[in-house]
Coordinates of C-alpha atoms in Angstrom, one line a residue:
Chain Q
M261 CA 62.6 49.6 107.9
A262 CA 61.6 46.5 105.9
D263 CA 64.6 44.3 105.0
L264 CA 64.7 44.5 101.3
S265 CA 68.1 43.1 100.9
R266 CA 68.3 40.3 98.2
T267 CA 64.6 40.6 97.4
A268 CA 65.1 41.7 93.8
A269 CA 67.7 41.1 91.2
I270 CA 69.1 42.6 88.0
V271 CA 68.4 40.2 85.2
G272 CA 69.2 42.2 82.1
V273 CA 71.8 44.8 81.1
A274 CA 72.9 46.3 77.8
E275 CA 74.3 49.3 76.0
S276 CA 72.8 50.7 72.8
D277 CA 73.9 49.1 69.5
E278 CA 76.8 51.5 69.0
I279 CA 78.4 53.8 71.6
G280 CA 81.1 56.4 71.2
T281 CA 80.7 58.9 68.4
V282 CA 77.3 58.1 66.8
P283 CA 76.2 61.1 64.8
N284 CA 73.3 59.3 63.1
K285 CA 71.3 58.5 66.3
S286 CA 69.2 60.6 68.6
S287 CA 69.0 60.3 72.4
L288 CA 65.7 58.4 72.2
Q289 CA 67.2 56.0 69.6
H290 CA 69.8 55.1 72.2
H291 CA 67.1 54.6 74.8
M292 CA 65.2 52.3 72.4
E293 CA 68.2 50.2 71.3
A294 CA 69.4 49.7 74.9
A295 CA 65.9 48.8 76.1
A296 CA 65.5 46.2 73.4
N297 CA 69.0 44.8 74.0
A298 CA 68.6 44.6 77.8
L299 CA 65.2 42.9 77.6
D300 CA 66.8 40.4 75.2
D301 CA 69.6 39.9 77.7
A302 CA 67.0 39.2 80.4
G303 CA 64.9 36.9 78.1
L304 CA 61.9 39.1 78.7
S305 CA 59.7 41.1 76.3
K306 CA 58.1 44.5 76.3
S307 CA 54.8 43.1 77.5
D308 CA 56.5 42.0 80.7
V309 CA 57.6 45.5 81.6
D310 CA 55.3 47.3 84.1
G311 CA 57.7 49.7 85.8
L312 CA 59.5 52.4 83.8
F313 CA 62.4 54.5 84.9
T314 CA 64.6 57.1 83.3
A315 CA 66.4 60.4 84.0
G316 CA 67.0 63.5 82.0
Y317 CA 64.0 62.7 79.8
S318 CA 60.7 62.1 81.5
T319 CA 59.2 58.6 81.3
Y320 CA 56.4 60.3 79.4
A321 CA 58.8 60.5 76.5
T322 CA 60.4 57.1 76.8
G323 CA 57.1 55.4 77.5
D324 CA 55.6 57.0 74.4
Y325 CA 58.6 56.2 72.2
L326 CA 58.8 52.6 73.4
G327 CA 55.1 52.0 73.5
I328 CA 55.1 51.1 77.2
K329 CA 52.3 52.0 79.6
P330 CA 53.7 51.4 83.0
R331 CA 51.8 51.0 86.3
F332 CA 54.9 52.4 88.1
T333 CA 56.7 55.4 86.7
D334 CA 59.8 57.2 88.0
S335 CA 61.7 60.0 86.3
T336 CA 63.9 60.9 89.3
T337 CA 66.7 63.1 87.8
V338 CA 69.5 64.0 90.1
G339 CA 72.3 63.8 87.6
G340 CA 74.4 60.9 86.6
S341 CA 73.7 59.0 89.8
S342 CA 70.0 58.8 89.0
F343 CA 70.0 55.4 87.5
I344 CA 71.7 53.8 90.5
I345 CA 69.0 55.5 92.6
H346 CA 66.4 54.0 90.3
I347 CA 67.6 50.6 91.3
A348 CA 66.7 51.4 94.9
H349 CA 63.3 52.7 93.9
A350 CA 62.7 49.6 91.7
I351 CA 63.3 47.3 94.7
A352 CA 60.9 49.3 96.8
A353 CA 58.2 49.3 94.1
I354 CA 58.7 45.6 93.4
N355 CA 58.3 44.8 97.1
A356 CA 55.3 47.0 97.4
G357 CA 53.7 45.1 94.5
W358 CA 53.5 48.3 92.3
C359 CA 55.5 46.6 89.5
E360 CA 57.2 43.3 88.9
V361 CA 59.6 44.0 86.0
A362 CA 61.3 47.4 86.1
L363 CA 63.0 48.8 83.0
I364 CA 65.5 51.6 83.6
T365 CA 66.7 53.3 80.4
H366 CA 69.1 56.0 79.4
G367 CA 70.1 57.5 76.1
Q368 CA 72.1 60.6 75.5
A369 CA 73.6 61.9 72.3
G370 CA 76.0 63.8 74.5
R371 CA 78.5 64.4 71.6
S372 CA 76.2 64.6 68.6
N373 CA 73.0 66.1 70.1
R374 CA 71.6 68.7 67.6
A375 CA 70.4 71.2 70.2
P376 CA 71.2 71.6 73.9
Q377 CA 68.3 71.7 76.4
P378 CA 67.5 75.3 77.5
A379 CA 67.8 75.9 81.2
D380 CA 65.4 77.5 83.6
P381 CA 66.6 81.1 84.4
S382 CA 65.0 81.1 87.9
L383 CA 67.4 78.4 89.1
P384 CA 70.0 79.9 91.5
T385 CA 72.8 78.4 89.5
L386 CA 71.6 80.3 86.4
Q387 CA 71.5 83.5 88.4
Y388 CA 74.6 83.3 90.5
E389 CA 77.0 80.9 89.0
I390 CA 76.6 80.7 85.2
P391 CA 77.2 84.5 84.7
Y392 CA 80.7 84.0 86.1
G393 CA 81.5 81.1 83.8
F394 CA 80.6 78.2 86.1
I395 CA 79.5 76.4 83.0
G396 CA 80.2 72.7 82.6
Q397 CA 81.3 70.3 85.3
P398 CA 85.1 70.4 84.6
I399 CA 85.1 73.9 86.0
N400 CA 82.9 73.1 89.0
Y401 CA 84.8 69.9 90.0
A402 CA 88.1 71.7 89.5
M403 CA 87.2 74.0 92.3
G404 CA 86.7 71.0 94.5
A405 CA 90.1 69.6 93.6
T406 CA 91.8 72.9 94.4
R407 CA 90.2 72.9 97.9
Y408 CA 91.3 69.3 98.4
M409 CA 94.9 70.2 97.4
H410 CA 94.9 73.1 99.9
Q411 CA 93.7 70.8 102.7
Y412 CA 95.8 67.7 102.0
G413 CA 98.8 68.7 99.8
E414 CA 99.0 69.6 96.2
D415 CA 101.8 67.2 95.1
R416 CA 100.3 64.0 96.6
T417 CA 96.8 65.0 95.3
R418 CA 98.3 65.5 91.8
Q419 CA 100.0 62.1 92.0
A420 CA 96.7 60.5 93.0
L421 CA 94.8 62.0 90.1
A422 CA 97.4 60.7 87.8
E423 CA 97.3 57.2 89.3
I424 CA 93.5 57.1 88.7
A425 CA 93.7 58.4 85.1
V426 CA 96.5 55.9 84.2
S427 CA 95.0 52.9 85.9
T428 CA 91.6 53.5 84.4
R429 CA 93.1 53.6 80.9
K430 CA 94.7 50.3 81.4
W431 CA 91.3 48.7 82.0
A432 CA 89.9 50.4 78.9
L433 CA 92.4 48.8 76.7
M434 CA 90.8 45.5 77.6
N435 CA 87.3 46.6 76.8
P436 CA 86.5 46.5 73.0
K437 CA 83.6 49.0 73.6
A438 CA 85.9 51.6 75.2
A439 CA 86.3 54.8 73.3
M440 CA 90.0 55.2 74.2
K441 CA 92.3 52.7 72.5
D442 CA 95.8 54.1 73.2
P443 CA 97.9 53.5 76.4
M444 CA 98.4 56.5 78.7
S445 CA 101.7 57.0 80.5
F446 CA 102.2 59.2 83.6
D447 CA 104.0 61.6 81.3
D448 CA 101.0 61.6 78.9
Y449 CA 98.8 62.6 81.9
H450 CA 101.0 65.3 83.2
N451 CA 101.6 66.7 79.7
S452 CA 97.9 66.8 78.7
R453 CA 96.6 70.3 78.2
W454 CA 94.9 72.3 80.9
I455 CA 91.1 72.4 80.8
A456 CA 90.5 74.2 84.1
W457 CA 93.5 74.2 86.4
P458 CA 94.0 72.0 88.4
F459 CA 92.4 69.7 85.8
H460 CA 94.4 68.4 82.8
L461 CA 92.4 67.0 79.9
F462 CA 93.1 63.5 81.2
D463 CA 91.4 64.4 84.6
C464 CA 88.1 64.8 82.7
C465 CA 85.7 62.2 81.4
L466 CA 84.8 61.7 77.8
V467 CA 81.8 63.2 76.0
T468 CA 80.2 60.4 74.0
D469 CA 76.9 59.2 72.5
A470 CA 75.5 56.2 74.3
G471 CA 72.5 54.5 75.7
A472 CA 72.1 51.8 78.4
A473 CA 69.3 49.9 80.1
V474 CA 68.9 47.7 83.1
V475 CA 66.1 45.3 84.0
V476 CA 65.3 44.6 87.6
T477 CA 62.7 42.1 88.8
S478 CA 61.4 40.1 91.8
A479 CA 63.3 37.2 93.3
E480 CA 60.7 34.8 91.9
R481 CA 60.9 36.1 88.3
A482 CA 64.7 36.4 88.6
R483 CA 64.9 32.6 89.1
S484 CA 63.6 31.9 85.6
A485 CA 65.6 34.6 83.8
K486 CA 67.9 33.7 80.9
K487 CA 71.1 34.5 82.8
P488 CA 72.1 34.1 86.5
P489 CA 70.5 36.9 88.6
V490 CA 72.6 39.6 90.2
W491 CA 71.1 40.3 93.6
V492 CA 70.7 43.8 95.1
L493 CA 72.0 43.5 98.6
G494 CA 72.0 47.1 99.6
A495 CA 71.0 50.5 98.3
A496 CA 71.0 54.1 99.5
E497 CA 70.7 57.7 98.0
S498 CA 71.2 61.3 99.0
H499 CA 72.0 64.8 97.8
D500 CA 73.1 67.9 99.7
H501 CA 73.3 70.8 97.2
L502 CA 72.6 72.0 93.7
G503 CA 75.5 74.2 92.4
I504 CA 79.1 73.8 93.5
S505 CA 79.0 77.1 95.5
T506 CA 76.4 75.7 98.0
M507 CA 78.3 72.4 98.5
P508 CA 78.8 72.2 102.3
D509 CA 82.3 70.6 102.0
L510 CA 83.9 70.6 98.6
T511 CA 86.1 67.6 99.6
S512 CA 83.3 65.3 100.7
T513 CA 80.2 64.0 98.8
V514 CA 77.1 62.4 100.4
S515 CA 78.7 59.0 99.6
R516 CA 79.7 59.4 103.2
H517 CA 76.1 58.6 104.0
T518 CA 75.1 56.3 101.1
G519 CA 78.2 54.1 101.3
P520 CA 77.8 53.1 104.9
A521 CA 74.0 52.9 104.5
A522 CA 74.1 50.5 101.5
L523 CA 76.8 48.4 103.1
G524 CA 74.8 48.3 106.3
M525 CA 71.7 47.1 104.5
A526 CA 73.8 44.4 102.8
G527 CA 75.3 43.4 106.1
L528 CA 78.8 43.7 104.6
T529 CA 82.0 45.6 105.2
H530 CA 84.6 47.1 102.9
S531 CA 86.8 44.1 102.9
D532 CA 83.9 42.0 101.4
I533 CA 84.0 44.1 98.1
D534 CA 85.7 42.4 95.2
L535 CA 85.0 45.1 92.6
A536 CA 84.5 48.9 93.1
M537 CA 82.6 50.7 90.4
I538 CA 83.1 54.4 91.3
Y539 CA 81.7 57.2 89.0
D540 CA 84.7 58.8 87.4
S541 CA 83.3 62.0 85.9
F542 CA 86.7 63.3 86.9
T543 CA 89.7 61.7 88.6
Y544 CA 88.9 63.9 91.6
T545 CA 85.4 62.4 91.9
V546 CA 87.0 58.9 92.5
L547 CA 89.5 60.2 95.0
I548 CA 86.9 61.8 97.3
T549 CA 84.3 59.0 96.7
L550 CA 86.7 56.3 98.0
E551 CA 87.1 58.4 101.1
G552 CA 83.4 59.1 101.5
L553 CA 82.4 55.5 101.1
G554 CA 84.9 54.7 103.9
F555 CA 87.5 52.7 101.9
C556 CA 89.9 55.1 103.5
G557 CA 89.7 58.2 105.7
P558 CA 89.5 61.9 104.6
G559 CA 92.7 62.9 103.0
E560 CA 93.9 59.3 102.8
G561 CA 92.8 58.7 99.2
P562 CA 96.2 59.5 97.7
D563 CA 97.8 56.7 99.8
F564 CA 95.0 54.4 99.0
V565 CA 95.3 54.6 95.2
A566 CA 99.1 54.8 95.1
G567 CA 101.2 52.3 93.1
Q568 CA 98.5 51.5 90.5
R569 CA 96.6 49.6 93.1
T570 CA 93.3 50.1 91.2
A571 CA 94.8 48.9 87.8
P572 CA 94.7 45.4 86.3
G573 CA 96.7 43.2 88.6
G574 CA 96.3 45.5 91.6
D575 CA 94.6 44.4 94.8
F576 CA 91.7 46.8 94.5
P577 CA 90.1 46.4 91.0
M578 CA 88.1 49.5 90.1
N579 CA 86.3 50.8 87.1
T580 CA 87.2 47.7 85.0
S581 CA 85.2 48.9 82.0
G582 CA 87.6 51.8 81.6
G583 CA 85.2 54.2 83.3
G584 CA 83.8 57.5 82.2
L585 CA 87.4 58.6 81.7
S586 CA 88.2 56.1 79.0
Y587 CA 85.2 53.9 78.1
T588 CA 82.2 56.1 77.6
H589 CA 80.4 59.1 79.2
P590 CA 77.5 60.6 77.4
G591 CA 76.7 63.2 80.1
M592 CA 75.0 61.0 82.7
Y593 CA 77.1 57.8 83.2
G594 CA 75.8 56.0 86.3
I595 CA 73.9 53.3 84.5
F596 CA 77.1 52.1 82.8
L597 CA 78.6 51.4 86.2
I598 CA 75.8 48.9 86.9
I599 CA 76.3 47.2 83.5
E600 CA 79.9 46.5 84.1
A601 CA 79.3 45.3 87.7
V602 CA 76.7 42.9 86.5
R603 CA 78.9 41.6 83.7
Q604 CA 81.8 41.1 86.1
L605 CA 79.5 39.3 88.6
R606 CA 78.3 37.0 85.8
G607 CA 81.9 36.3 84.7
E608 CA 81.3 37.8 81.2
C609 CA 84.3 40.1 81.0
G610 CA 86.9 38.0 79.2
E611 CA 90.4 39.5 79.4
R612 CA 89.5 42.0 82.0
Q613 CA 87.5 39.6 84.2
V614 CA 88.2 40.1 87.9
P615 CA 88.9 36.6 89.3
D616 CA 86.2 35.3 91.8
C617 CA 84.2 38.4 91.5
G618 CA 81.3 37.8 93.9
I619 CA 80.4 41.2 95.3
S620 CA 80.5 44.7 93.8
L621 CA 79.9 48.1 95.2
V622 CA 78.6 50.7 92.7
N623 CA 78.6 54.4 93.5
G624 CA 77.2 57.1 91.2
T625 CA 77.8 60.8 91.6
G626 CA 75.5 63.4 90.0
G627 CA 75.4 67.1 89.3
A628 CA 78.2 69.3 90.8
L629 CA 79.3 66.5 93.2
S630 CA 75.7 67.0 94.4
S631 CA 74.0 63.6 94.7
T632 CA 75.2 60.0 95.2
G633 CA 73.5 56.6 94.9
T634 CA 75.2 53.4 96.1
V635 CA 74.2 49.8 95.5
V636 CA 75.9 46.6 96.6
L637 CA 75.4 43.8 94.1
A638 CA 76.2 40.1 94.4
R639 CA 76.0 36.9 92.4
D640 CA 74.3 33.8 93.8
Chain F
M1013 CA 86.0 102.3 68.9
T1014 CA 82.7 100.5 69.2
Q1015 CA 82.2 98.4 72.2
Q1016 CA 81.3 94.8 71.5
P1017 CA 77.8 93.9 72.9
Y1018 CA 78.0 91.8 76.1
S1019 CA 77.5 88.2 75.0
K1020 CA 78.1 86.2 78.1
P1021 CA 75.2 84.8 80.1
L1022 CA 73.4 87.3 82.3
P1023 CA 71.3 86.6 85.4
T1024 CA 67.5 87.1 85.1
P1025 CA 66.6 88.7 88.5
Q1026 CA 63.7 87.0 90.2
P1027 CA 61.2 88.4 92.7
E1028 CA 63.3 87.4 95.7
S1029 CA 66.5 88.8 94.1
D1030 CA 65.4 92.1 92.5
F1031 CA 66.8 93.9 95.6
Y1032 CA 70.1 92.1 95.4
W1033 CA 70.6 93.1 91.8
E1034 CA 69.4 96.7 92.4
K1035 CA 72.0 97.1 95.1
T1036 CA 74.8 95.6 93.0
R1037 CA 73.9 98.2 90.3
E1038 CA 74.6 100.8 93.1
H1039 CA 77.9 99.1 93.8
E1040 CA 76.7 97.6 97.1
L1041 CA 76.7 94.0 98.2
W1042 CA 73.6 93.0 100.3
L1043 CA 72.9 89.6 101.8
R1044 CA 69.8 88.0 103.2
S1045 CA 70.1 87.3 106.9
C1046 CA 68.1 85.3 109.4
N1047 CA 66.7 87.3 112.4
D1048 CA 66.2 84.2 114.4
C1049 CA 69.7 82.6 114.1
N1050 CA 71.5 85.8 113.2
Q1051 CA 73.3 84.2 110.2
A1052 CA 73.6 85.8 106.8
Y1053 CA 73.2 83.4 103.9
F1054 CA 73.7 83.2 100.2
Y1055 CA 71.9 83.1 97.7
P1056 CA 69.0 85.5 98.6
R1057 CA 65.7 83.7 99.4
D1058 CA 62.8 84.2 101.8
L1059 CA 63.8 81.4 104.1
C1060 CA 66.8 80.7 106.3
P1061 CA 68.2 77.5 104.8
D1062 CA 69.7 76.6 108.2
C1063 CA 66.8 77.1 110.8
F1064 CA 63.9 77.3 108.3
S1065 CA 62.8 80.6 109.7
R1066 CA 60.9 83.0 107.5
N1067 CA 61.8 85.9 109.7
T1068 CA 64.6 87.3 107.5
T1069 CA 66.0 90.6 106.4
W1070 CA 68.6 92.2 104.2
V1071 CA 72.0 93.3 105.5
Q1072 CA 74.8 95.1 103.7
A1073 CA 78.0 93.1 103.4
S1074 CA 81.5 94.6 104.0
G1075 CA 82.7 93.2 100.7
R1076 CA 85.7 91.6 102.4
G1077 CA 86.4 87.9 102.5
T1078 CA 88.9 85.2 101.8
L1079 CA 89.3 82.9 98.9
H1080 CA 87.6 79.5 99.6
T1081 CA 88.7 77.9 96.4
F1082 CA 89.3 78.7 92.7
A1083 CA 90.0 77.2 89.3
I1084 CA 91.8 78.7 86.3
V1085 CA 89.7 78.2 83.2
H1086 CA 91.8 77.6 80.1
R1087 CA 89.2 76.0 77.8
A1088 CA 86.4 78.5 77.5
P1089 CA 83.1 76.7 78.3
T1090 CA 81.2 78.6 75.6
P1091 CA 82.4 80.8 72.7
A1092 CA 81.4 84.0 74.7
F1093 CA 84.2 83.3 77.2
R1094 CA 86.9 82.7 74.6
D1095 CA 88.4 86.2 74.8
D1096 CA 88.5 85.9 78.6
A1097 CA 90.4 82.6 78.9
P1098 CA 92.4 82.0 80.9
F1099 CA 90.2 83.4 83.7
V1100 CA 89.6 82.6 87.3
V1101 CA 86.4 81.2 88.7
A1102 CA 86.2 81.4 92.5
I1103 CA 84.2 80.8 95.6
V1104 CA 84.7 83.4 98.4
D1105 CA 84.1 83.1 102.1
L1106 CA 82.5 86.4 103.0
E1107 CA 83.4 88.1 106.3
E1108 CA 79.7 87.7 107.3
G1109 CA 79.9 83.9 106.9
P1110 CA 78.3 82.9 103.6
R1111 CA 80.1 81.7 100.6
M1112 CA 79.4 83.1 97.1
P1113 CA 80.5 82.2 93.6
T1114 CA 82.4 84.9 91.6
N1115 CA 85.4 85.7 89.5
L1116 CA 88.7 86.6 90.9
V1117 CA 90.0 89.6 88.8
D1118 CA 93.0 91.9 88.8
V1119 CA 95.3 88.9 89.3
E1120 CA 97.6 86.8 87.1
P1121 CA 95.7 83.6 86.1
D1122 CA 98.5 81.5 87.5
P1123 CA 98.3 79.1 90.4
S1124 CA 101.5 80.6 91.9
A1125 CA 99.8 84.0 92.2
I1126 CA 96.5 82.8 93.8
H1127 CA 96.2 81.0 97.2
V1128 CA 93.3 79.5 99.0
G1129 CA 92.7 81.7 102.1
M1130 CA 94.0 84.9 100.5
P1131 CA 92.1 88.1 101.5
V1132 CA 89.9 89.5 98.8
E1133 CA 87.6 92.4 98.3
V1134 CA 84.6 93.1 96.2
V1135 CA 84.7 95.1 93.0
F1136 CA 81.7 95.8 90.8
D1137 CA 81.6 95.1 87.1
D1138 CA 78.9 97.0 85.2
V1139 CA 78.5 94.4 82.4
T1140 CA 75.3 96.0 81.0
E1141 CA 73.1 98.9 81.9
E1142 CA 70.9 96.6 83.9
I1143 CA 73.3 94.2 85.4
T1144 CA 76.3 94.7 87.6
L1145 CA 78.2 91.5 88.7
P1146 CA 80.0 91.6 92.0
K1147 CA 83.5 90.2 91.5
F1148 CA 86.5 90.0 93.8
K1149 CA 90.2 91.1 93.6
P1150 CA 93.1 90.5 96.0
A1151 CA 92.7 92.8 99.0
G1152 CA 94.9 95.9 98.7

C-alpha cells in the first residue's frame, strides 16, 4: 500500500453560524453556512474546491445548493462516522490527482427538521427490528450496554458510564458553543430519568441543529493556507453490521480494526496520543471504543476511565468540546470531532486548551455501533 | 368495546421473506439454513452470510432459546408505543444458533426480573390479520 501518511492536511474547519436549537434554518442552510465558514478559515474560495463530500444527503444536493461542480464526488453514508471516513477518501483522491481541495460538509436540523426522511421497507431492520420498537439509537445501544454489564459487571460498568457523562460535561462548561451550560454531579447522572434501561437520560447524546465543514488539501497547497496545517498521519475505516441484532459482538466495535490500522499508518502508539476525540453518541460508545482502539483491553474500560481521568486536569484528555453528550449532536456527529481536534492542535481552545497538544486520535462510530472511522492528526 | 386499530410499524414482507411471515401467521418459526455449512441464520435471505453458499433451505425452529441481551424502554420512541412503555426489547440466541430481535413479553419490565442467559420460548402475537410477530416469554 502506498504510504499516504502526512501527504495531505486539514486547513479549514467550522461549524454553521448557530448550533443548538435553530428552528429557522434547514439542514442545507447549515451545510452552506459551515462550508462558507470553513473555506474562510482555510483562506480558500468556492472556486478552489474540486472535491465534494457529504453524508446523509447526496453530494448532488449539496453541490447543487452550493453551486459546486466537483471532479471528485463522495456521498459515503455509514452513519455519524462517515465524515471521518471522508478524510481517508480525500487523502486517497488528492494523492491520485482526482482533486486538490476537498470540501466535506454536514448539516442537520436534527431537532427542528420539519419532516423525517422515510425509510426503505425492504431493509432488514425495517422488517425485523422496527416492528418490535428497535427505533432510535438509545434503544439499540442500550442492548449493547446490558450485554457488557452481563460480561464485565453491572456496578463497575454503571460507574464508568457516570464517569464519562460527568467528565464530558466539565469540558462542555468551557466551550461557549456547547448546548449544556450547567454542571452535572454524579448524583445528577444517577437521578436522571430512564430512557431505555440501562441508559439514563445523561447516558444519551443531545439532539441539536448544527452544520460543520472541513477542508482537506494537498501538502503543497496546505503550506500556503491561512492557518497552520493539521496533518493526517493515519486513517482507517470499517463496518460489520447494519442493525444491532446482527452485530457480531455487542461489546466490541470495528474500532478494534480501525484503531490499530490508523495508528500503524501513522507509525505511532497509544502513548503518543495527546488528545482522544471519541464519538460519544452514548456513554457506552466511549467505553467500548477505548477498548476497541486498544487504549485498554476488553472489559478494562471501567478501570481506564475511573477517577475522572478523562476530565479537565486528568491525564487522558478526551472529548474536550463537551462531546455529543454536552456540546452538540444533530444526528450524525463525527465531523464535529475533527473540528475540535484541529482547533486543539492549532492551540485555539482558550480555557479548555490541552497543553502541548501535538497529536490527536479521532474515532467516529456510526449506525447501531455499526461502522467506525479513525484518523490520527498532528500539527507541524 | 371496539379494538383500537394497530398503529405500530408493521413489516412489509419481501420476496425472500414471504415464507417466513406466512409461517409466523401459522404460529411456526422457520429459519433459513445453509446446506453446505449446516448453519441456520437470521434474517432470511437466499445466501449463507457465513460461507456465501446459495445452496440454502428452510428449517423449522424449536422456538426455544436464551436471552442474549435486552433493554427496558421507558421513553416510547414514537407515539404508537406510548401505551406499551415500559416494554422490553430483546435479542434472543435461538437453540439453532442464530440471534433474532424481538420483544420479551409476559415478564415484569424490571431489570431484577430479567437476566441475560435466561431460557425463553416463542409466542406468537397476531397483531393484524396479515402479520403475526414472533415474540418470546420466559420459558415455563
